[in-house]
CSV table of C-alpha atoms in Angstrom, one decimal:
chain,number,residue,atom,x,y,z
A,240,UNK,CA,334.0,84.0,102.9
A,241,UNK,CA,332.0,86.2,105.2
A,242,UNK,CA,332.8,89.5,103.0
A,243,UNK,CA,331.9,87.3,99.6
A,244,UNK,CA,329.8,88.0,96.6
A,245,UNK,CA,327.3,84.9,98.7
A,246,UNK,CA,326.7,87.1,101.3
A,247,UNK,CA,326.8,90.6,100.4
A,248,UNK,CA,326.1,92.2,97.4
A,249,UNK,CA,326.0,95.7,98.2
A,250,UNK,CA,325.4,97.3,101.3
A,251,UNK,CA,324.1,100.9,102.3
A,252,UNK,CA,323.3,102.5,105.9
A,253,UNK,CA,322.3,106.2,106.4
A,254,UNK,CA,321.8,108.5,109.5
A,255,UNK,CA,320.0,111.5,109.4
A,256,UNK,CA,320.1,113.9,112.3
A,257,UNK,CA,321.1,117.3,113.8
A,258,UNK,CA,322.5,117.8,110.3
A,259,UNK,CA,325.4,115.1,111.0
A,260,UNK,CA,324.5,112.9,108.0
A,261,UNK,CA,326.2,110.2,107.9
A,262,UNK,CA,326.4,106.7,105.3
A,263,UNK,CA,328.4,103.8,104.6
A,264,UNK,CA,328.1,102.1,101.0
A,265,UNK,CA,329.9,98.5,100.3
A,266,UNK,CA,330.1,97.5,96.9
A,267,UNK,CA,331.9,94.3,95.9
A,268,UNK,CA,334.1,93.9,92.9
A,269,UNK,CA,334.1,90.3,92.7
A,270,UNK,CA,337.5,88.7,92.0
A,271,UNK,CA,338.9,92.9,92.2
A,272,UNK,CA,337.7,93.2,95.9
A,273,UNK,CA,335.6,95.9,97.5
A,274,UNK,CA,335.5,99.4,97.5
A,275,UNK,CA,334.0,101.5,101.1
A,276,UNK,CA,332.5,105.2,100.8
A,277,UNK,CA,332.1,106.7,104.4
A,278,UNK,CA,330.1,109.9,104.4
A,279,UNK,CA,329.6,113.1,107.2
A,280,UNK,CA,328.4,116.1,106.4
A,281,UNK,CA,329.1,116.2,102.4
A,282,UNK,CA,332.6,114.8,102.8
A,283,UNK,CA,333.3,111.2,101.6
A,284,UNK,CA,336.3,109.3,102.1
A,285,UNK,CA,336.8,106.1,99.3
A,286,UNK,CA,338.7,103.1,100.8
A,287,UNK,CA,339.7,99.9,98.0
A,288,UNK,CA,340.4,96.5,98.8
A,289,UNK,CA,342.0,93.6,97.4
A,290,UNK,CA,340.4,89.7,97.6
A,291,UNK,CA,343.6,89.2,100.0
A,292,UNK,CA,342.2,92.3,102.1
A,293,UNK,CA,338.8,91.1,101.8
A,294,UNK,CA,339.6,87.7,103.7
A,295,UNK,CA,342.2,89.7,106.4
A,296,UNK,CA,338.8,91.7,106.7
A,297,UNK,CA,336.6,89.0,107.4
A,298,UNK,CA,339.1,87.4,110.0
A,299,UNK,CA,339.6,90.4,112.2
A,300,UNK,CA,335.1,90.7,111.8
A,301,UNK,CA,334.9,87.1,113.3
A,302,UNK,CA,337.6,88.0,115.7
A,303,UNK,CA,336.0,90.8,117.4
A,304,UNK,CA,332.4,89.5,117.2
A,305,UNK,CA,333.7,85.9,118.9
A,306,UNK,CA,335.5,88.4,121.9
A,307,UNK,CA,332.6,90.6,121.9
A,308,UNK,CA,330.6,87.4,121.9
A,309,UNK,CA,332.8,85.5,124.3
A,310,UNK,CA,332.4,82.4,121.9
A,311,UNK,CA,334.8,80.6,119.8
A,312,UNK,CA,335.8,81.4,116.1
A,313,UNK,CA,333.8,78.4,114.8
A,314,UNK,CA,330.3,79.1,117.0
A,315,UNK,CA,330.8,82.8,115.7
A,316,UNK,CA,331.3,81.2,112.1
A,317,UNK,CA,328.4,79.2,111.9
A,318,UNK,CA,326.1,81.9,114.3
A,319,UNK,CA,326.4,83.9,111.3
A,320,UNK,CA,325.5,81.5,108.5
A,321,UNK,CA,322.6,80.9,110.7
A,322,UNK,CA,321.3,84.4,111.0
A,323,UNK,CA,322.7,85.0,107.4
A,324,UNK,CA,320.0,81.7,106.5
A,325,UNK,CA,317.2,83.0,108.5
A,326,UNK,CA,317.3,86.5,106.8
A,327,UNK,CA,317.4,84.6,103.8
A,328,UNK,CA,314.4,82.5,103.5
């Protein structure tokens, strides 16, 4: 739900210093799943996942944002359909 095609599309963060670049890239397959490229220094590792990945994914995200957060699975749920909202409009 969280890791869908509704939320995010594709994703890309880069760091650039003391010649330690660094990136993440998320692109979503759809119905095929996902695919991660992690990047430092020239070397990328590639990283696949499965729609049944994808969910396990999201689950373990909600449940170390709600400990992190010290709020329950469901205030963590909708927390992020609300800032997900707000970015949105």
């Amino acid at each position: 739900m969280l890791l869908s095609k509704k939320y995010i599309d594709n994703f890309e963060a880069r760091y650039h210093g003391d010649s330690r670049n660094k990136g993440l890239s998320v692109f979503d397959n759809g119905k095929s799943g996902m695919i991660f490229l992690i990047s430092e220094a020239g070397q990328t590792l590639e990283h696949g996942i499965d729609q049944y990945q994808r969910l396990e994914l999201a689950v373990f995200f909600v449940q170390q944002l709600s400990a992190a957060l010290k709020t329950s699975y469901a205030c963590t749920v909708v927390t992020l359909k609300s800032l997900y909202l707000i970015d949105t409009h």
